[in-house]
PDB file of C-alpha atoms in Angstrom:
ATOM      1  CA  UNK A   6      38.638  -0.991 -19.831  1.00 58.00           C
ATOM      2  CA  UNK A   7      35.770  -3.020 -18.927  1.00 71.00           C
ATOM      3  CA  UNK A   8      34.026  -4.069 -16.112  1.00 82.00           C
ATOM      4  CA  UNK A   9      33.979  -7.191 -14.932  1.00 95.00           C
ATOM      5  CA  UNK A  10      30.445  -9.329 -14.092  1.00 94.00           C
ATOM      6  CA  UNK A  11      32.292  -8.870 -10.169  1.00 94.00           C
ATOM      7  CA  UNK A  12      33.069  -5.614 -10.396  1.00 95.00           C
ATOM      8  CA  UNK A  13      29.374  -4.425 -11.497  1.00 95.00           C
ATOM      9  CA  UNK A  14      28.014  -6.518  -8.501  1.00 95.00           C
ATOM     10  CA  UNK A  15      30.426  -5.378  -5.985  1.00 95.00           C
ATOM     11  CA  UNK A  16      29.378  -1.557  -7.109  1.00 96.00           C
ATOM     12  CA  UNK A  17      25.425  -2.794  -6.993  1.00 96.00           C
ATOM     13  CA  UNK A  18      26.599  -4.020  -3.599  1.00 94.00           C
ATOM     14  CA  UNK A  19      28.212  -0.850  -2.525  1.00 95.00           C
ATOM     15  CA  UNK A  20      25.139   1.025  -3.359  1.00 97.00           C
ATOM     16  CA  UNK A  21      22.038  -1.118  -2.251  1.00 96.00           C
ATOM     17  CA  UNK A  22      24.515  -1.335   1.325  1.00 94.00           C
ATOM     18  CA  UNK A  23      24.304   2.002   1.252  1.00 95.00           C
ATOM     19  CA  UNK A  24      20.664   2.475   0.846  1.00 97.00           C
ATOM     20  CA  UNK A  25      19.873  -0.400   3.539  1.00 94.00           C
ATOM     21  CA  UNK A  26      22.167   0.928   5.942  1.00 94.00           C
ATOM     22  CA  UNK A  27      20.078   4.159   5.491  1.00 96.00           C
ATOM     23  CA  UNK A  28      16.760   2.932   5.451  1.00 95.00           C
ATOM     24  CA  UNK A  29      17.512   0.825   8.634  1.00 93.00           C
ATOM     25  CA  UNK A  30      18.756   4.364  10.402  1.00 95.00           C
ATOM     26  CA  UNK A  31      15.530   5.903   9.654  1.00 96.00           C
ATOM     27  CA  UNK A  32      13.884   2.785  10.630  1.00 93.00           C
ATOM     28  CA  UNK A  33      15.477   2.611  14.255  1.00 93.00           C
ATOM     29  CA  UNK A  34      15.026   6.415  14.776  1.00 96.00           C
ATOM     30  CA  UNK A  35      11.284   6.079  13.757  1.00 94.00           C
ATOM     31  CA  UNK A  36      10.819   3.249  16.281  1.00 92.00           C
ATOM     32  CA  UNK A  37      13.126   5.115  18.612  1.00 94.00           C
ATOM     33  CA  UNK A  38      10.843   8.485  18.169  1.00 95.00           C
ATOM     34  CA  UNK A  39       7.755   5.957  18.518  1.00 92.00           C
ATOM     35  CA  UNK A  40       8.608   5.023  22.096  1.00 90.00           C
ATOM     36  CA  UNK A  41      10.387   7.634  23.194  1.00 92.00           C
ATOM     37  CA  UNK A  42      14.039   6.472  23.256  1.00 94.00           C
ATOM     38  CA  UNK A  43      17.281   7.879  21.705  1.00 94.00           C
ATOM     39  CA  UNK A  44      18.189   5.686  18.656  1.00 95.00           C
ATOM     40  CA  UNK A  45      21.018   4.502  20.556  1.00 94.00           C
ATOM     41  CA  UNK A  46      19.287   3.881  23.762  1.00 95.00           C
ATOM     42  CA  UNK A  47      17.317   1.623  21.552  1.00 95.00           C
ATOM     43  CA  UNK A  48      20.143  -0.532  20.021  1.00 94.00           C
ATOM     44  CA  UNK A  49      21.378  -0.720  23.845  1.00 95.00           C
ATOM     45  CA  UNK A  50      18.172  -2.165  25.055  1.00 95.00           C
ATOM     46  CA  UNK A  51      17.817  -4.494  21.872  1.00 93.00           C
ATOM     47  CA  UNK A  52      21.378  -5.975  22.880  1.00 95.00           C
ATOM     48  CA  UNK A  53      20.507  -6.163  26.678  1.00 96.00           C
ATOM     49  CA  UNK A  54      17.833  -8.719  25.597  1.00 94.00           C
ATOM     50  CA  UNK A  55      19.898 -10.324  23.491  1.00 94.00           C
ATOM     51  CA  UNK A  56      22.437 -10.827  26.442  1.00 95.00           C
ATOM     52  CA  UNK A  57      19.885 -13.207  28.571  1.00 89.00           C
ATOM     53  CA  UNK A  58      21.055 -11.947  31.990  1.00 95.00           C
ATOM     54  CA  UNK A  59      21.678  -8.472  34.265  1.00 97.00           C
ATOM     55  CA  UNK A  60      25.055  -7.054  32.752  1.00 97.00           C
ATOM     56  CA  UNK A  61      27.336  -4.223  33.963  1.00 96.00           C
ATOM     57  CA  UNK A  62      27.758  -1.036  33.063  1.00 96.00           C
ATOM     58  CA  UNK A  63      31.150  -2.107  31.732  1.00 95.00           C
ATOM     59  CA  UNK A  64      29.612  -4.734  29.647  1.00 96.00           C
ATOM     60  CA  UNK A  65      26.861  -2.468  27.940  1.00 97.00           C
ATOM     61  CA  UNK A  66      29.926   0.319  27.091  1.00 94.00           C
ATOM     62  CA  UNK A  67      31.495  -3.043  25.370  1.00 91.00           C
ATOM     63  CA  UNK A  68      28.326  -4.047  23.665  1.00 91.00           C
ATOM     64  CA  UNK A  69      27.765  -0.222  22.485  1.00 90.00           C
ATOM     65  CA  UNK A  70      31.499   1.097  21.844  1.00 86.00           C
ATOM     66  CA  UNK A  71      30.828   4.269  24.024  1.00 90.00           C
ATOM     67  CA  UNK A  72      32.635   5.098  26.847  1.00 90.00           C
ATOM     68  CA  UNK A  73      31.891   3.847  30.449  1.00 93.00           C
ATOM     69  CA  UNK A  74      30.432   7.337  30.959  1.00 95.00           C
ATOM     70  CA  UNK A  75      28.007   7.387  28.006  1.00 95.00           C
ATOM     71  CA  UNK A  76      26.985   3.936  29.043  1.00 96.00           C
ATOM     72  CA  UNK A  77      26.116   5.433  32.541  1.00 97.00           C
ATOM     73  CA  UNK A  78      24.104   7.928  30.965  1.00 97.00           C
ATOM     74  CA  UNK A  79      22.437   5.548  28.664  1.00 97.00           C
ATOM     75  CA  UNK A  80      21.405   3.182  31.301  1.00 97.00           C
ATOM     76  CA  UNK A  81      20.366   6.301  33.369  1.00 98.00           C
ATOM     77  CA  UNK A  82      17.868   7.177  30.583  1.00 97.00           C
ATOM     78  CA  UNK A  83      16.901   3.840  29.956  1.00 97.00           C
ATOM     79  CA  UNK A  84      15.655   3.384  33.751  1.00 97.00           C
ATOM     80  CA  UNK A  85      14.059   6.872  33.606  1.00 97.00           C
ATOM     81  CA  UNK A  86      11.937   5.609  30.981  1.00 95.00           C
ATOM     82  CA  UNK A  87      11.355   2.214  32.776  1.00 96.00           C
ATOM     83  CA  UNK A  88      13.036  -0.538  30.690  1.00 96.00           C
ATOM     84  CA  UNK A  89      15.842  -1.459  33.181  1.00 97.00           C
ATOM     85  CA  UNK A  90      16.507  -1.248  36.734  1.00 98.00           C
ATOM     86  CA  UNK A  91      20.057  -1.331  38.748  1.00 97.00           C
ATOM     87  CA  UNK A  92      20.519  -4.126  40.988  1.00 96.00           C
ATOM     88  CA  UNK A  93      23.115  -5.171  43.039  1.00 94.00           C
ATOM     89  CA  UNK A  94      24.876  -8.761  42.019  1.00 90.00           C
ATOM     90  CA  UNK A  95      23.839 -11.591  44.482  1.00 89.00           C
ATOM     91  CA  UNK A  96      27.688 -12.936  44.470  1.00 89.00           C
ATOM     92  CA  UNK A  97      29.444  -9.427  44.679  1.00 90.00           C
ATOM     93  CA  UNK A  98      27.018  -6.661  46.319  1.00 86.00           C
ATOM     94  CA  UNK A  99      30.077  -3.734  45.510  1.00 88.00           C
ATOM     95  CA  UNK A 100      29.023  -5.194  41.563  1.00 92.00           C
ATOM     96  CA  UNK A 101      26.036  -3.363  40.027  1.00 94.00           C
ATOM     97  CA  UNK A 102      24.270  -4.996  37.599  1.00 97.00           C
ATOM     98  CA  UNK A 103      21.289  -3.644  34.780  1.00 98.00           C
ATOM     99  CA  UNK A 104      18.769  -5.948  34.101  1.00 97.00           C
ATOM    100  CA  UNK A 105      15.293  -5.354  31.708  1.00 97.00           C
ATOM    101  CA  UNK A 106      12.269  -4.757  32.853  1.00 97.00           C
ATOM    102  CA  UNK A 107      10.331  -8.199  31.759  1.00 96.00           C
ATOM    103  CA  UNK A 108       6.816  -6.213  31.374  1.00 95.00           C
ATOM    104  CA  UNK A 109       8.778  -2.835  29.345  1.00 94.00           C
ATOM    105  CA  UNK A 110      10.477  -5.344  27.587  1.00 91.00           C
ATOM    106  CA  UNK A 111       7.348  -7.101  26.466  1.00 92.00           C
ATOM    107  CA  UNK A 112       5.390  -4.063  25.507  1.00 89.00           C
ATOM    108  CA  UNK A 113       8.372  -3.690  22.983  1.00 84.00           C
ATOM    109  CA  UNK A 114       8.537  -7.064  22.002  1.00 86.00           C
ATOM    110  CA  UNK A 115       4.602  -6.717  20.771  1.00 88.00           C
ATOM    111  CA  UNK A 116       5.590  -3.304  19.011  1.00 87.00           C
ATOM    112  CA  UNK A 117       8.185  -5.473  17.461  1.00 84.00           C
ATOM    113  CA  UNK A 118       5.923  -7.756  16.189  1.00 86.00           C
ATOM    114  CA  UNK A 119       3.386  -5.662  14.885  1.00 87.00           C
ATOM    115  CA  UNK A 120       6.432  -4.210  13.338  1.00 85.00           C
ATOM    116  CA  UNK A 121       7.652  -6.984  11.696  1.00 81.00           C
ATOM    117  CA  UNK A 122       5.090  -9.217  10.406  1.00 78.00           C
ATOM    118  CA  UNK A 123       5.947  -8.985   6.722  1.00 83.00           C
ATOM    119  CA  UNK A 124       9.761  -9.688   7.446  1.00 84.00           C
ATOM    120  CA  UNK A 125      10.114 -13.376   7.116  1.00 86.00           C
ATOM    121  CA  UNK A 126       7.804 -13.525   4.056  1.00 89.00           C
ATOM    122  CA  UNK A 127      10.282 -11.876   2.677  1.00 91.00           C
ATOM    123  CA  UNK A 128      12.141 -14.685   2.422  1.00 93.00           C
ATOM    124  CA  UNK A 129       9.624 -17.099   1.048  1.00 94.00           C
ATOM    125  CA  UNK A 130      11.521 -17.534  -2.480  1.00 96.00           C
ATOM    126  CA  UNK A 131      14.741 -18.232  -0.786  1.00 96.00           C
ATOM    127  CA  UNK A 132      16.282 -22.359  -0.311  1.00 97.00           C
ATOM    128  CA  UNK A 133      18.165 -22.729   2.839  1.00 97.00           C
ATOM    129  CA  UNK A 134      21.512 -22.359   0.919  1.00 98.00           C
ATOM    130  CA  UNK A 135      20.477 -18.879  -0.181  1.00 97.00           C
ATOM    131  CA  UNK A 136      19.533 -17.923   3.722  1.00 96.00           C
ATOM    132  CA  UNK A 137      22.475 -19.320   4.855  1.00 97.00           C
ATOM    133  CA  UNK A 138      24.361 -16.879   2.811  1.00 97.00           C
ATOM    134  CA  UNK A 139      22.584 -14.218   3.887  1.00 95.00           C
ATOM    135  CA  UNK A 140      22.813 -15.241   7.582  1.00 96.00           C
ATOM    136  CA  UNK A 141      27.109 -15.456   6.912  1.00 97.00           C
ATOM    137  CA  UNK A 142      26.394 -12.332   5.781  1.00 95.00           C
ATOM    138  CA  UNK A 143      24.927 -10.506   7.953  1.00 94.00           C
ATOM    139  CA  UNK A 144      27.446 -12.139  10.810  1.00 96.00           C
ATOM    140  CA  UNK A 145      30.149 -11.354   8.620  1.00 96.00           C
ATOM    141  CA  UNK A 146      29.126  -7.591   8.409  1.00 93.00           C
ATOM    142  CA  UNK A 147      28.292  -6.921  12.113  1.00 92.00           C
ATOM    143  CA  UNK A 148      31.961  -8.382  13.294  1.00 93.00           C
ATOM    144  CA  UNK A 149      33.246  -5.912  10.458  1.00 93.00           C
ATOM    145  CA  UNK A 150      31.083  -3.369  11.573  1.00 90.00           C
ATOM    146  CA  UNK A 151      31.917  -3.740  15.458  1.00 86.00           C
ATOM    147  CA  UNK A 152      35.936  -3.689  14.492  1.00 88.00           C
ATOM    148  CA  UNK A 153      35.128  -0.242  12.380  1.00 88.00           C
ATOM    149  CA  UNK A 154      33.684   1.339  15.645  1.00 84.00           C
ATOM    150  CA  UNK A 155      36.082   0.435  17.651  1.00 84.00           C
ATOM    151  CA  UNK A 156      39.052   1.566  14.966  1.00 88.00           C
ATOM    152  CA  UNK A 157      37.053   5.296  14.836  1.00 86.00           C
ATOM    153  CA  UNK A 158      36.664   5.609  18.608  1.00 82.00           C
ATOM    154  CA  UNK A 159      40.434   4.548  19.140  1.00 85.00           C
ATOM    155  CA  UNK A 160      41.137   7.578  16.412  1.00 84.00           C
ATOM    156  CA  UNK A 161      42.531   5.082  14.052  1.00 75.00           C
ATOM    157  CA  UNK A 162      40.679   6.639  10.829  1.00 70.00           C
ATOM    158  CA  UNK A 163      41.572  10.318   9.790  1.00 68.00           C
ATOM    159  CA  UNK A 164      38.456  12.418   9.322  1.00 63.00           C
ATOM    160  CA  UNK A 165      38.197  14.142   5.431  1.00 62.00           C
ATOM    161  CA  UNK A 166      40.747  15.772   3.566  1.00 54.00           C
ATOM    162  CA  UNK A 167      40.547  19.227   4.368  1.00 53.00           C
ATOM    163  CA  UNK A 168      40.863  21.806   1.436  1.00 53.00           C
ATOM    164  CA  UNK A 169      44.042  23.888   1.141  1.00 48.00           C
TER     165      UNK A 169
END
């Protein structure tokens, strides 16, 4: 039987996924390693600026998939290491909210840059049709992603088959 022009791409897909997916692991825990963060910790803090305002512990265990105790100890490392502090909300003082540290969050943000300043030339060939795909994309795969985390924490996928 023979492959179709789809099927070949999907299976190109499947792999270069694969690789990128990889290479972006080794990315984070290189930039992680860098500053002195847990790879996680690091995704946390790059969604708390994403978030635009002090959030609860509730909110980052949402944001993250871990459990309201792993969120605690997440934010507890995080403040240890200076990027957030623990307030208490203005409108509810029983509330305790985590909000970034502006200057921490800066020092990353010029990392970040240094980091990045090849990334949108790597886009230079592309017509706004073609980024627009890849934007869809990349939404696409992160709501995909976020419903696969939360179908493995709730045990919903059975680990490998185990030989007999």
């Amino acid at each position: 039987m023979t492959e179709t022009a789809r099927e070949r791409l999907l299976d190109e897909l499947s792999t270069v996924s694969r690789r990128y997916m990889a290479s972006y692991a080794l990315f984070n825990q290189a930039v992680a390693d860098h500053i002195g963060l847990h790879p996680t910790d690091l995704q946390c803090l790059n969604l708390l600026t994403l978030e635009g305002a002090p959030v609860t512990t509730g909110r980052i265990a949402e944001l993250t998939g871990l459990t309201t105790g792993s969120a605690t100890r997440l934010v507890d490392r995080l403040e240890k290491a200076g990027y957030v502090v623990r307030e208490r909300d203005a409108a509810d003082r029983r509330k305790v909210l985590v909000a970034t540290v502006p200057e921490k969050v800066a020092e990353f943000g010029r990392m970040w840059q240094r980091l990045s300043g090849g990334w949108f030339a790597l886009f230079d060939d592309l017509d706004d049709t073609q980024l627009a795909v890849i934007v869809g994309h990349m939404r696409r795969t992160a709501d995909f992603s976020g419903h696969q985390v939360a179908l493995l924490r709730a045990g919903g996928v059975q680990g490998p088959a185990t030989p007999t």
